Amino acid sequence: MVVDQATGPIDTNVNRGRRRPQAPEEYLICSSQKIRNDSFTSFDTLGLVIILGVGALMIIVSYTLEYIIHRIQIRRNFGTYERLEWITNETLQMKRLAHEEAG
């Protein structure tokens, strides 16, 4: 729509109400109009890279931290009961048990 206004309408009947700029100020206003072009798109590459980088870092830290803590607990024989309870009371495990009881 913006390009139609800047290049002029296709219908010639609409052009009757238009006039050329008379004063230099009017000409400056007409010549300073910007036209949006649909051929190009602008987006913030740095923002996109930061969001993807931070997201990937969070995923990597999550998996790595879980693995490291699990290995430390096994090696030191610490929290064996808590670890087994965590595995047993996991959401999918609880759903499986509920469905087995339902028959």
PDB file of N, CA and C in Angstrom:
ATOM      1  N   MET A   1       0.810  -1.194   0.000  1.00  0.00           N
ATOM      2  CA  MET A   1       0.000   0.000   0.000  1.00  0.00           C
ATOM      3  C   MET A   1       0.854   1.260   0.000  1.00  0.00           C
ATOM      4  N   VAL A   2       1.933   1.246   0.738  1.00  0.00           N
ATOM      5  CA  VAL A   2       2.788   2.425   0.798  1.00  0.00           C
ATOM      6  C   VAL A   2       3.410   2.681  -0.558  1.00  0.00           C
ATOM      7  N   VAL A   3       3.789   1.632  -1.280  1.00  0.00           N
ATOM      8  CA  VAL A   3       4.399   1.800  -2.591  1.00  0.00           C
ATOM      9  C   VAL A   3       3.375   2.362  -3.574  1.00  0.00           C
ATOM     10  N   ASP A   4       2.110   1.939  -3.494  1.00  0.00           N
ATOM     11  CA  ASP A   4       1.076   2.492  -4.370  1.00  0.00           C
ATOM     12  C   ASP A   4       0.922   3.991  -4.159  1.00  0.00           C
ATOM     13  N   GLN A   5       1.010   4.442  -2.929  1.00  0.00           N
ATOM     14  CA  GLN A   5       0.874   5.869  -2.657  1.00  0.00           C
ATOM     15  C   GLN A   5       2.081   6.645  -3.183  1.00  0.00           C
ATOM     16  N   ALA A   6       3.265   6.073  -3.085  1.00  0.00           N
ATOM     17  CA  ALA A   6       4.467   6.789  -3.505  1.00  0.00           C
ATOM     18  C   ALA A   6       4.601   6.816  -5.025  1.00  0.00           C
ATOM     19  N   THR A   7       4.198   5.764  -5.719  1.00  0.00           N
ATOM     20  CA  THR A   7       4.327   5.731  -7.171  1.00  0.00           C
ATOM     21  C   THR A   7       3.096   6.274  -7.867  1.00  0.00           C
ATOM     22  N   GLY A   8       2.042   6.415  -7.138  1.00  0.00           N
ATOM     23  CA  GLY A   8       0.813   6.930  -7.723  1.00  0.00           C
ATOM     24  C   GLY A   8      -0.174   5.818  -7.976  1.00  0.00           C
ATOM     25  N   PRO A   9      -1.432   6.137  -7.905  1.00  0.00           N
ATOM     26  CA  PRO A   9      -2.448   5.114  -8.117  1.00  0.00           C
ATOM     27  C   PRO A   9      -2.536   4.708  -9.583  1.00  0.00           C
ATOM     28  N   ILE A  10      -3.056   3.541  -9.829  1.00  0.00           N
ATOM     29  CA  ILE A  10      -3.198   3.039 -11.198  1.00  0.00           C
ATOM     30  C   ILE A  10      -4.370   3.729 -11.897  1.00  0.00           C
ATOM     31  N   ASP A  11      -5.419   4.027 -11.150  1.00  0.00           N
ATOM     32  CA  ASP A  11      -6.606   4.674 -11.714  1.00  0.00           C
ATOM     33  C   ASP A  11      -6.292   6.136 -12.045  1.00  0.00           C
ATOM     34  N   THR A  12      -6.498   6.551 -13.300  1.00  0.00           N
ATOM     35  CA  THR A  12      -6.167   7.922 -13.718  1.00  0.00           C
ATOM     36  C   THR A  12      -7.164   8.953 -13.205  1.00  0.00           C
ATOM     37  N   ASN A  13      -8.350   8.551 -12.828  1.00  0.00           N
ATOM     38  CA  ASN A  13      -9.338   9.499 -12.302  1.00  0.00           C
ATOM     39  C   ASN A  13      -8.905  10.072 -10.960  1.00  0.00           C
ATOM     40  N   VAL A  14      -8.104   9.357 -10.233  1.00  0.00           N
ATOM     41  CA  VAL A  14      -7.651   9.821  -8.926  1.00  0.00           C
ATOM     42  C   VAL A  14      -6.617  10.932  -9.093  1.00  0.00           C
ATOM     43  N   ASN A  15      -5.892  10.944 -10.190  1.00  0.00           N
ATOM     44  CA  ASN A  15      -4.826  11.927 -10.412  1.00  0.00           C
ATOM     45  C   ASN A  15      -5.346  13.352 -10.620  1.00  0.00           C
ATOM     46  N   ARG A  16      -6.623  13.539 -10.858  1.00  0.00           N
ATOM     47  CA  ARG A  16      -7.156  14.884 -11.092  1.00  0.00           C
ATOM     48  C   ARG A  16      -7.023  15.781  -9.867  1.00  0.00           C
ATOM     49  N   GLY A  17      -7.079  15.208  -8.670  1.00  0.00           N
ATOM     50  CA  GLY A  17      -6.989  16.000  -7.443  1.00  0.00           C
ATOM     51  C   GLY A  17      -5.566  16.279  -7.002  1.00  0.00           C
ATOM     52  N   ARG A  18      -4.601  15.750  -7.704  1.00  0.00           N
ATOM     53  CA  ARG A  18      -3.198  15.951  -7.315  1.00  0.00           C
ATOM     54  C   ARG A  18      -2.621  17.180  -7.991  1.00  0.00           C
ATOM     55  N   ARG A  19      -1.642  17.782  -7.325  1.00  0.00           N
ATOM     56  CA  ARG A  19      -0.921  18.898  -7.942  1.00  0.00           C
ATOM     57  C   ARG A  19       0.559  18.773  -7.596  1.00  0.00           C
ATOM     58  N   ARG A  20       1.386  19.345  -8.413  1.00  0.00           N
ATOM     59  CA  ARG A  20       2.831  19.334  -8.171  1.00  0.00           C
ATOM     60  C   ARG A  20       3.169  20.294  -7.036  1.00  0.00           C
ATOM     61  N   PRO A  21       4.279  20.050  -6.328  1.00  0.00           N
ATOM     62  CA  PRO A  21       4.675  20.979  -5.265  1.00  0.00           C
ATOM     63  C   PRO A  21       5.038  22.348  -5.840  1.00  0.00           C
ATOM     64  N   GLN A  22       4.573  23.400  -5.186  1.00  0.00           N
ATOM     65  CA  GLN A  22       4.816  24.764  -5.660  1.00  0.00           C
ATOM     66  C   GLN A  22       6.009  25.410  -4.951  1.00  0.00           C
ATOM     67  N   ALA A  23       6.066  25.251  -3.645  1.00  0.00           N
ATOM     68  CA  ALA A  23       7.130  25.889  -2.858  1.00  0.00           C
ATOM     69  C   ALA A  23       8.281  24.906  -2.658  1.00  0.00           C
ATOM     70  N   PRO A  24       9.485  25.412  -2.383  1.00  0.00           N
ATOM     71  CA  PRO A  24      10.628  24.522  -2.130  1.00  0.00           C
ATOM     72  C   PRO A  24      10.408  23.622  -0.915  1.00  0.00           C
ATOM     73  N   GLU A  25       9.678  24.124   0.088  1.00  0.00           N
ATOM     74  CA  GLU A  25       9.412  23.305   1.268  1.00  0.00           C
ATOM     75  C   GLU A  25       8.532  22.107   0.907  1.00  0.00           C
ATOM     76  N   GLU A  26       7.546  22.344   0.037  1.00  0.00           N
ATOM     77  CA  GLU A  26       6.680  21.251  -0.402  1.00  0.00           C
ATOM     78  C   GLU A  26       7.481  20.217  -1.187  1.00  0.00           C
ATOM     79  N   TYR A  27       8.391  20.687  -2.015  1.00  0.00           N
ATOM     80  CA  TYR A  27       9.222  19.763  -2.791  1.00  0.00           C
ATOM     81  C   TYR A  27      10.108  18.926  -1.862  1.00  0.00           C
ATOM     82  N   LEU A  28      10.664  19.551  -0.819  1.00  0.00           N
ATOM     83  CA  LEU A  28      11.498  18.814   0.132  1.00  0.00           C
ATOM     84  C   LEU A  28      10.696  17.739   0.855  1.00  0.00           C
ATOM     85  N   ILE A  29       9.457  18.063   1.214  1.00  0.00           N
ATOM     86  CA  ILE A  29       8.614  17.068   1.882  1.00  0.00           C
ATOM     87  C   ILE A  29       8.334  15.899   0.942  1.00  0.00           C
ATOM     88  N   CYS A  30       8.027  16.197  -0.313  1.00  0.00           N
ATOM     89  CA  CYS A  30       7.728  15.132  -1.274  1.00  0.00           C
ATOM     90  C   CYS A  30       8.958  14.280  -1.586  1.00  0.00           C
ATOM     91  N   SER A  31      10.124  14.898  -1.646  1.00  0.00           N
ATOM     92  CA  SER A  31      11.328  14.143  -2.006  1.00  0.00           C
ATOM     93  C   SER A  31      11.917  13.378  -0.826  1.00  0.00           C
ATOM     94  N   SER A  32      11.463  13.656   0.390  1.00  0.00           N
ATOM     95  CA  SER A  32      12.029  12.958   1.548  1.00  0.00           C
ATOM     96  C   SER A  32      11.191  11.761   1.984  1.00  0.00           C
ATOM     97  N   GLN A  33      10.197  11.380   1.192  1.00  0.00           N
ATOM     98  CA  GLN A  33       9.376  10.223   1.546  1.00  0.00           C
ATOM     99  C   GLN A  33      10.171   8.945   1.343  1.00  0.00           C
ATOM    100  N   LYS A  34       9.977   8.015   2.269  1.00  0.00           N
ATOM    101  CA  LYS A  34      10.650   6.722   2.164  1.00  0.00           C
ATOM    102  C   LYS A  34       9.642   5.674   1.717  1.00  0.00           C
ATOM    103  N   ILE A  35      10.109   4.765   0.897  1.00  0.00           N
ATOM    104  CA  ILE A  35       9.253   3.716   0.362  1.00  0.00           C
ATOM    105  C   ILE A  35       9.725   2.384   0.918  1.00  0.00           C
ATOM    106  N   ARG A  36       8.790   1.635   1.464  1.00  0.00           N
ATOM    107  CA  ARG A  36       9.126   0.296   1.950  1.00  0.00           C
ATOM    108  C   ARG A  36       9.179  -0.661   0.775  1.00  0.00           C
ATOM    109  N   ASN A  37      10.203  -1.480   0.754  1.00  0.00           N
ATOM    110  CA  ASN A  37      10.379  -2.444  -0.311  1.00  0.00           C
ATOM    111  C   ASN A  37      10.186  -3.836   0.273  1.00  0.00           C
ATOM    112  N   ASP A  38       9.343  -4.646  -0.349  1.00  0.00           N
ATOM    113  CA  ASP A  38       9.094  -5.997   0.138  1.00  0.00           C
ATOM    114  C   ASP A  38      10.189  -6.979  -0.266  1.00  0.00           C
ATOM    115  N   SER A  39      11.155  -6.547  -1.064  1.00  0.00           N
ATOM    116  CA  SER A  39      12.217  -7.445  -1.511  1.00  0.00           C
ATOM    117  C   SER A  39      13.218  -7.747  -0.409  1.00  0.00           C
ATOM    118  N   PHE A  40      13.311  -6.887   0.582  1.00  0.00           N
ATOM    119  CA  PHE A  40      14.305  -7.044   1.634  1.00  0.00           C
ATOM    120  C   PHE A  40      13.616  -7.085   2.994  1.00  0.00           C
ATOM    121  N   THR A  41      14.201  -7.834   3.901  1.00  0.00           N
ATOM    122  CA  THR A  41      13.686  -7.918   5.263  1.00  0.00           C
ATOM    123  C   THR A  41      14.826  -7.625   6.215  1.00  0.00           C
ATOM    124  N   SER A  42      14.541  -6.887   7.252  1.00  0.00           N
ATOM    125  CA  SER A  42      15.563  -6.544   8.228  1.00  0.00           C
ATOM    126  C   SER A  42      15.216  -7.180   9.568  1.00  0.00           C
ATOM    127  N   PHE A  43      16.191  -7.833  10.183  1.00  0.00           N
ATOM    128  CA  PHE A  43      16.014  -8.337  11.536  1.00  0.00           C
ATOM    129  C   PHE A  43      17.353  -8.267  12.243  1.00  0.00           C
ATOM    130  N   ASP A  44      17.299  -8.326  13.545  1.00  0.00           N
ATOM    131  CA  ASP A  44      18.487  -8.155  14.367  1.00  0.00           C
ATOM    132  C   ASP A  44      19.250  -9.477  14.443  1.00  0.00           C
ATOM    133  N   THR A  45      20.338  -9.575  13.696  1.00  0.00           N
ATOM    134  CA  THR A  45      21.132 -10.797  13.676  1.00  0.00           C
ATOM    135  C   THR A  45      21.810 -11.033  15.014  1.00  0.00           C
ATOM    136  N   LEU A  46      22.323  -9.991  15.621  1.00  0.00           N
ATOM    137  CA  LEU A  46      22.991 -10.138  16.913  1.00  0.00           C
ATOM    138  C   LEU A  46      22.020 -10.664  17.965  1.00  0.00           C
ATOM    139  N   GLY A  47      20.819 -10.132  18.002  1.00  0.00           N
ATOM    140  CA  GLY A  47      19.817 -10.604  18.957  1.00  0.00           C
ATOM    141  C   GLY A  47      19.475 -12.064  18.734  1.00  0.00           C
ATOM    142  N   LEU A  48      19.336 -12.453  17.473  1.00  0.00           N
ATOM    143  CA  LEU A  48      19.031 -13.842  17.151  1.00  0.00           C
ATOM    144  C   LEU A  48      20.161 -14.764  17.587  1.00  0.00           C
ATOM    145  N   VAL A  49      21.402 -14.367  17.335  1.00  0.00           N
ATOM    146  CA  VAL A  49      22.560 -15.176  17.731  1.00  0.00           C
ATOM    147  C   VAL A  49      22.640 -15.287  19.248  1.00  0.00           C
ATOM    148  N   ILE A  50      22.384 -14.195  19.956  1.00  0.00           N
ATOM    149  CA  ILE A  50      22.434 -14.225  21.423  1.00  0.00           C
ATOM    150  C   ILE A  50      21.357 -15.156  21.971  1.00  0.00           C
ATOM    151  N   ILE A  51      20.141 -15.060  21.458  1.00  0.00           N
ATOM    152  CA  ILE A  51      19.052 -15.917  21.939  1.00  0.00           C
ATOM    153  C   ILE A  51      19.360 -17.383  21.673  1.00  0.00           C
ATOM    154  N   LEU A  52      19.811 -17.708  20.465  1.00  0.00           N
ATOM    155  CA  LEU A  52      20.136 -19.101  20.146  1.00  0.00           C
ATOM    156  C   LEU A  52      21.327 -19.597  20.960  1.00  0.00           C
ATOM    157  N   GLY A  53      22.334 -18.742  21.148  1.00  0.00           N
ATOM    158  CA  GLY A  53      23.510 -19.134  21.923  1.00  0.00           C
ATOM    159  C   GLY A  53      23.185 -19.387  23.379  1.00  0.00           C
ATOM    160  N   VAL A  54      22.423 -18.485  23.988  1.00  0.00           N
ATOM    161  CA  VAL A  54      22.055 -18.660  25.400  1.00  0.00           C
ATOM    162  C   VAL A  54      21.161 -19.886  25.563  1.00  0.00           C
ATOM    163  N   GLY A  55      20.241 -20.100  24.646  1.00  0.00           N
ATOM    164  CA  GLY A  55      19.377 -21.281  24.710  1.00  0.00           C
ATOM    165  C   GLY A  55      20.174 -22.570  24.593  1.00  0.00           C
ATOM    166  N   ALA A  56      21.098 -22.622  23.643  1.00  0.00           N
ATOM    167  CA  ALA A  56      21.933 -23.813  23.480  1.00  0.00           C
ATOM    168  C   ALA A  56      22.811 -24.033  24.703  1.00  0.00           C
ATOM    169  N   LEU A  57      23.355 -22.953  25.257  1.00  0.00           N
ATOM    170  CA  LEU A  57      24.178 -23.064  26.461  1.00  0.00           C
ATOM    171  C   LEU A  57      23.371 -23.611  27.631  1.00  0.00           C
ATOM    172  N   MET A  58      22.140 -23.156  27.783  1.00  0.00           N
ATOM    173  CA  MET A  58      21.296 -23.649  28.872  1.00  0.00           C
ATOM    174  C   MET A  58      20.994 -25.136  28.710  1.00  0.00           C
ATOM    175  N   ILE A  59      20.744 -25.572  27.486  1.00  0.00           N
ATOM    176  CA  ILE A  59      20.470 -26.990  27.243  1.00  0.00           C
ATOM    177  C   ILE A  59      21.703 -27.827  27.545  1.00  0.00           C
ATOM    178  N   ILE A  60      22.855 -27.382  27.088  1.00  0.00           N
ATOM    179  CA  ILE A  60      24.100 -28.122  27.327  1.00  0.00           C
ATOM    180  C   ILE A  60      24.409 -28.189  28.812  1.00  0.00           C
ATOM    181  N   VAL A  61      24.272 -27.068  29.524  1.00  0.00           N
ATOM    182  CA  VAL A  61      24.533 -27.048  30.969  1.00  0.00           C
ATOM    183  C   VAL A  61      23.559 -27.965  31.693  1.00  0.00           C
ATOM    184  N   SER A  62      22.311 -27.987  31.280  1.00  0.00           N
ATOM    185  CA  SER A  62      21.310 -28.835  31.924  1.00  0.00           C
ATOM    186  C   SER A  62      21.688 -30.309  31.817  1.00  0.00           C
ATOM    187  N   TYR A  63      21.987 -30.759  30.606  1.00  0.00           N
ATOM    188  CA  TYR A  63      22.350 -32.165  30.430  1.00  0.00           C
ATOM    189  C   TYR A  63      23.676 -32.499  31.109  1.00  0.00           C
ATOM    190  N   THR A  64      24.647 -31.619  31.004  1.00  0.00           N
ATOM    191  CA  THR A  64      25.955 -31.867  31.602  1.00  0.00           C
ATOM    192  C   THR A  64      25.868 -31.900  33.118  1.00  0.00           C
ATOM    193  N   LEU A  65      25.160 -30.954  33.704  1.00  0.00           N
ATOM    194  CA  LEU A  65      25.035 -30.891  35.154  1.00  0.00           C
ATOM    195  C   LEU A  65      24.321 -32.124  35.698  1.00  0.00           C
ATOM    196  N   GLU A  66      23.271 -32.562  35.016  1.00  0.00           N
ATOM    197  CA  GLU A  66      22.554 -33.760  35.451  1.00  0.00           C
ATOM    198  C   GLU A  66      23.477 -34.978  35.421  1.00  0.00           C
ATOM    199  N   TYR A  67      24.261 -35.112  34.360  1.00  0.00           N
ATOM    200  CA  TYR A  67      25.176 -36.244  34.239  1.00  0.00           C
ATOM    201  C   TYR A  67      26.255 -36.195  35.318  1.00  0.00           C
ATOM    202  N   ILE A  68      26.838 -35.015  35.557  1.00  0.00           N
ATOM    203  CA  ILE A  68      27.907 -34.879  36.556  1.00  0.00           C
ATOM    204  C   ILE A  68      27.384 -35.191  37.954  1.00  0.00           C
ATOM    205  N   ILE A  69      26.230 -34.641  38.316  1.00  0.00           N
ATOM    206  CA  ILE A  69      25.657 -34.897  39.643  1.00  0.00           C
ATOM    207  C   ILE A  69      25.332 -36.370  39.805  1.00  0.00           C
ATOM    208  N   HIS A  70      24.801 -36.990  38.774  1.00  0.00           N
ATOM    209  CA  HIS A  70      24.485 -38.420  38.833  1.00  0.00           C
ATOM    210  C   HIS A  70      25.748 -39.246  39.078  1.00  0.00           C
ATOM    211  N   ARG A  71      26.827 -38.930  38.374  1.00  0.00           N
ATOM    212  CA  ARG A  71      28.089 -39.659  38.556  1.00  0.00           C
ATOM    213  C   ARG A  71      28.663 -39.442  39.959  1.00  0.00           C
ATOM    214  N   ILE A  72      28.583 -38.224  40.473  1.00  0.00           N
ATOM    215  CA  ILE A  72      29.088 -37.949  41.832  1.00  0.00           C
ATOM    216  C   ILE A  72      28.282 -38.730  42.857  1.00  0.00           C
ATOM    217  N   GLN A  73      26.966 -38.779  42.707  1.00  0.00           N
ATOM    218  CA  GLN A  73      26.129 -39.518  43.646  1.00  0.00           C
ATOM    219  C   GLN A  73      26.433 -41.009  43.611  1.00  0.00           C
ATOM    220  N   ILE A  74      26.668 -41.553  42.435  1.00  0.00           N
ATOM    221  CA  ILE A  74      26.987 -42.980  42.339  1.00  0.00           C
ATOM    222  C   ILE A  74      28.359 -43.259  42.939  1.00  0.00           C
ATOM    223  N   ARG A  75      29.347 -42.434  42.628  1.00  0.00           N
ATOM    224  CA  ARG A  75      30.704 -42.664  43.099  1.00  0.00           C
ATOM    225  C   ARG A  75      30.802 -42.576  44.617  1.00  0.00           C
ATOM    226  N   ARG A  76      30.146 -41.594  45.208  1.00  0.00           N
ATOM    227  CA  ARG A  76      30.225 -41.407  46.661  1.00  0.00           C
ATOM    228  C   ARG A  76      29.140 -42.174  47.415  1.00  0.00           C
ATOM    229  N   ASN A  77      28.301 -42.894  46.676  1.00  0.00           N
ATOM    230  CA  ASN A  77      27.197 -43.637  47.280  1.00  0.00           C
ATOM    231  C   ASN A  77      26.350 -42.701  48.146  1.00  0.00           C
ATOM    232  N   PHE A  78      26.090 -41.525  47.608  1.00  0.00           N
ATOM    233  CA  PHE A  78      25.361 -40.490  48.331  1.00  0.00           C
ATOM    234  C   PHE A  78      23.977 -40.331  47.715  1.00  0.00           C
ATOM    235  N   GLY A  79      22.964 -40.332  48.539  1.00  0.00           N
ATOM    236  CA  GLY A  79      21.606 -40.099  48.068  1.00  0.00           C
ATOM    237  C   GLY A  79      21.044 -41.223  47.238  1.00  0.00           C
ATOM    238  N   THR A  80      21.414 -42.465  47.560  1.00  0.00           N
ATOM    239  CA  THR A  80      20.936 -43.600  46.784  1.00  0.00           C
ATOM    240  C   THR A  80      19.417 -43.720  46.895  1.00  0.00           C
ATOM    241  N   TYR A  81      18.912 -43.613  48.114  1.00  0.00           N
ATOM    242  CA  TYR A  81      17.470 -43.720  48.317  1.00  0.00           C
ATOM    243  C   TYR A  81      16.736 -42.583  47.617  1.00  0.00           C
ATOM    244  N   GLU A  82      17.265 -41.365  47.742  1.00  0.00           N
ATOM    245  CA  GLU A  82      16.618 -40.217  47.116  1.00  0.00           C
ATOM    246  C   GLU A  82      16.613 -40.342  45.591  1.00  0.00           C
ATOM    247  N   ARG A  83      17.718 -40.838  45.032  1.00  0.00           N
ATOM    248  CA  ARG A  83      17.803 -41.015  43.585  1.00  0.00           C
ATOM    249  C   ARG A  83      16.800 -42.058  43.104  1.00  0.00           C
ATOM    250  N   LEU A  84      16.708 -43.177  43.835  1.00  0.00           N
ATOM    251  CA  LEU A  84      15.745 -44.210  43.465  1.00  0.00           C
ATOM    252  C   LEU A  84      14.309 -43.706  43.610  1.00  0.00           C
ATOM    253  N   GLU A  85      14.057 -42.924  44.653  1.00  0.00           N
ATOM    254  CA  GLU A  85      12.716 -42.368  44.838  1.00  0.00           C
ATOM    255  C   GLU A  85      12.385 -41.385  43.709  1.00  0.00           C
ATOM    256  N   TRP A  86      13.367 -40.600  43.290  1.00  0.00           N
ATOM    257  CA  TRP A  86      13.162 -39.650  42.193  1.00  0.00           C
ATOM    258  C   TRP A  86      12.788 -40.403  40.914  1.00  0.00           C
ATOM    259  N   ILE A  87      13.504 -41.493  40.637  1.00  0.00           N
ATOM    260  CA  ILE A  87      13.226 -42.279  39.435  1.00  0.00           C
ATOM    261  C   ILE A  87      11.855 -42.941  39.541  1.00  0.00           C
ATOM    262  N   THR A  88      11.530 -43.456  40.733  1.00  0.00           N
ATOM    263  CA  THR A  88      10.265 -44.163  40.917  1.00  0.00           C
ATOM    264  C   THR A  88       9.065 -43.223  40.870  1.00  0.00           C
ATOM    265  N   ASN A  89       9.226 -42.019  41.358  1.00  0.00           N
ATOM    266  CA  ASN A  89       8.109 -41.080  41.418  1.00  0.00           C
ATOM    267  C   ASN A  89       8.093 -40.103  40.248  1.00  0.00           C
ATOM    268  N   GLU A  90       8.840 -40.408  39.216  1.00  0.00           N
ATOM    269  CA  GLU A  90       8.840 -39.554  38.040  1.00  0.00           C
ATOM    270  C   GLU A  90       7.443 -39.546  37.417  1.00  0.00           C
ATOM    271  N   THR A  91       7.107 -38.499  36.714  1.00  0.00           N
ATOM    272  CA  THR A  91       5.744 -38.309  36.203  1.00  0.00           C
ATOM    273  C   THR A  91       5.295 -39.467  35.318  1.00  0.00           C
ATOM    274  N   LEU A  92       6.121 -39.865  34.369  1.00  0.00           N
ATOM    275  CA  LEU A  92       5.721 -40.951  33.476  1.00  0.00           C
ATOM    276  C   LEU A  92       5.592 -42.271  34.228  1.00  0.00           C
ATOM    277  N   GLN A  93       6.449 -42.483  35.205  1.00  0.00           N
ATOM    278  CA  GLN A  93       6.369 -43.698  36.015  1.00  0.00           C
ATOM    279  C   GLN A  93       5.062 -43.714  36.803  1.00  0.00           C
ATOM    280  N   MET A  94       4.672 -42.563  37.365  1.00  0.00           N
ATOM    281  CA  MET A  94       3.426 -42.486  38.125  1.00  0.00           C
ATOM    282  C   MET A  94       2.222 -42.731  37.207  1.00  0.00           C
ATOM    283  N   LYS A  95       2.262 -42.212  35.993  1.00  0.00           N
ATOM    284  CA  LYS A  95       1.170 -42.452  35.048  1.00  0.00           C
ATOM    285  C   LYS A  95       1.096 -43.923  34.668  1.00  0.00           C
ATOM    286  N   ARG A  96       2.250 -44.551  34.470  1.00  0.00           N
ATOM    287  CA  ARG A  96       2.268 -45.975  34.140  1.00  0.00           C
ATOM    288  C   ARG A  96       1.657 -46.791  35.259  1.00  0.00           C
ATOM    289  N   LEU A  97       2.037 -46.489  36.500  1.00  0.00           N
ATOM    290  CA  LEU A  97       1.484 -47.213  37.644  1.00  0.00           C
ATOM    291  C   LEU A  97      -0.024 -47.009  37.748  1.00  0.00           C
ATOM    292  N   ALA A  98      -0.500 -45.795  37.489  1.00  0.00           N
ATOM    293  CA  ALA A  98      -1.939 -45.519  37.555  1.00  0.00           C
ATOM    294  C   ALA A  98      -2.692 -46.303  36.487  1.00  0.00           C
ATOM    295  N   HIS A  99      -2.134 -46.396  35.289  1.00  0.00           N
ATOM    296  CA  HIS A  99      -2.800 -47.145  34.228  1.00  0.00           C
ATOM    297  C   HIS A  99      -2.769 -48.644  34.492  1.00  0.00           C
ATOM    298  N   GLU A 100      -1.709 -49.140  35.104  1.00  0.00           N
ATOM    299  CA  GLU A 100      -1.651 -50.559  35.443  1.00  0.00           C
ATOM    300  C   GLU A 100      -2.690 -50.898  36.499  1.00  0.00           C
ATOM    301  N   GLU A 101      -2.900 -50.011  37.460  1.00  0.00           N
ATOM    302  CA  GLU A 101      -3.902 -50.241  38.497  1.00  0.00           C
ATOM    303  C   GLU A 101      -5.309 -50.167  37.916  1.00  0.00           C
ATOM    304  N   ALA A 102      -5.511 -49.292  36.926  1.00  0.00           N
ATOM    305  CA  ALA A 102      -6.841 -49.143  36.335  1.00  0.00           C
ATOM    306  C   ALA A 102      -7.218 -50.363  35.501  1.00  0.00           C
ATOM    307  N   GLY A 103      -6.227 -51.075  35.040  1.00  0.00           N
ATOM    308  CA  GLY A 103      -6.511 -52.328  34.388  1.00  0.00           C
ATOM    309  C   GLY A 103      -6.402 -52.298  32.922  1.00  0.00           C
TER     310      GLY A 103
END
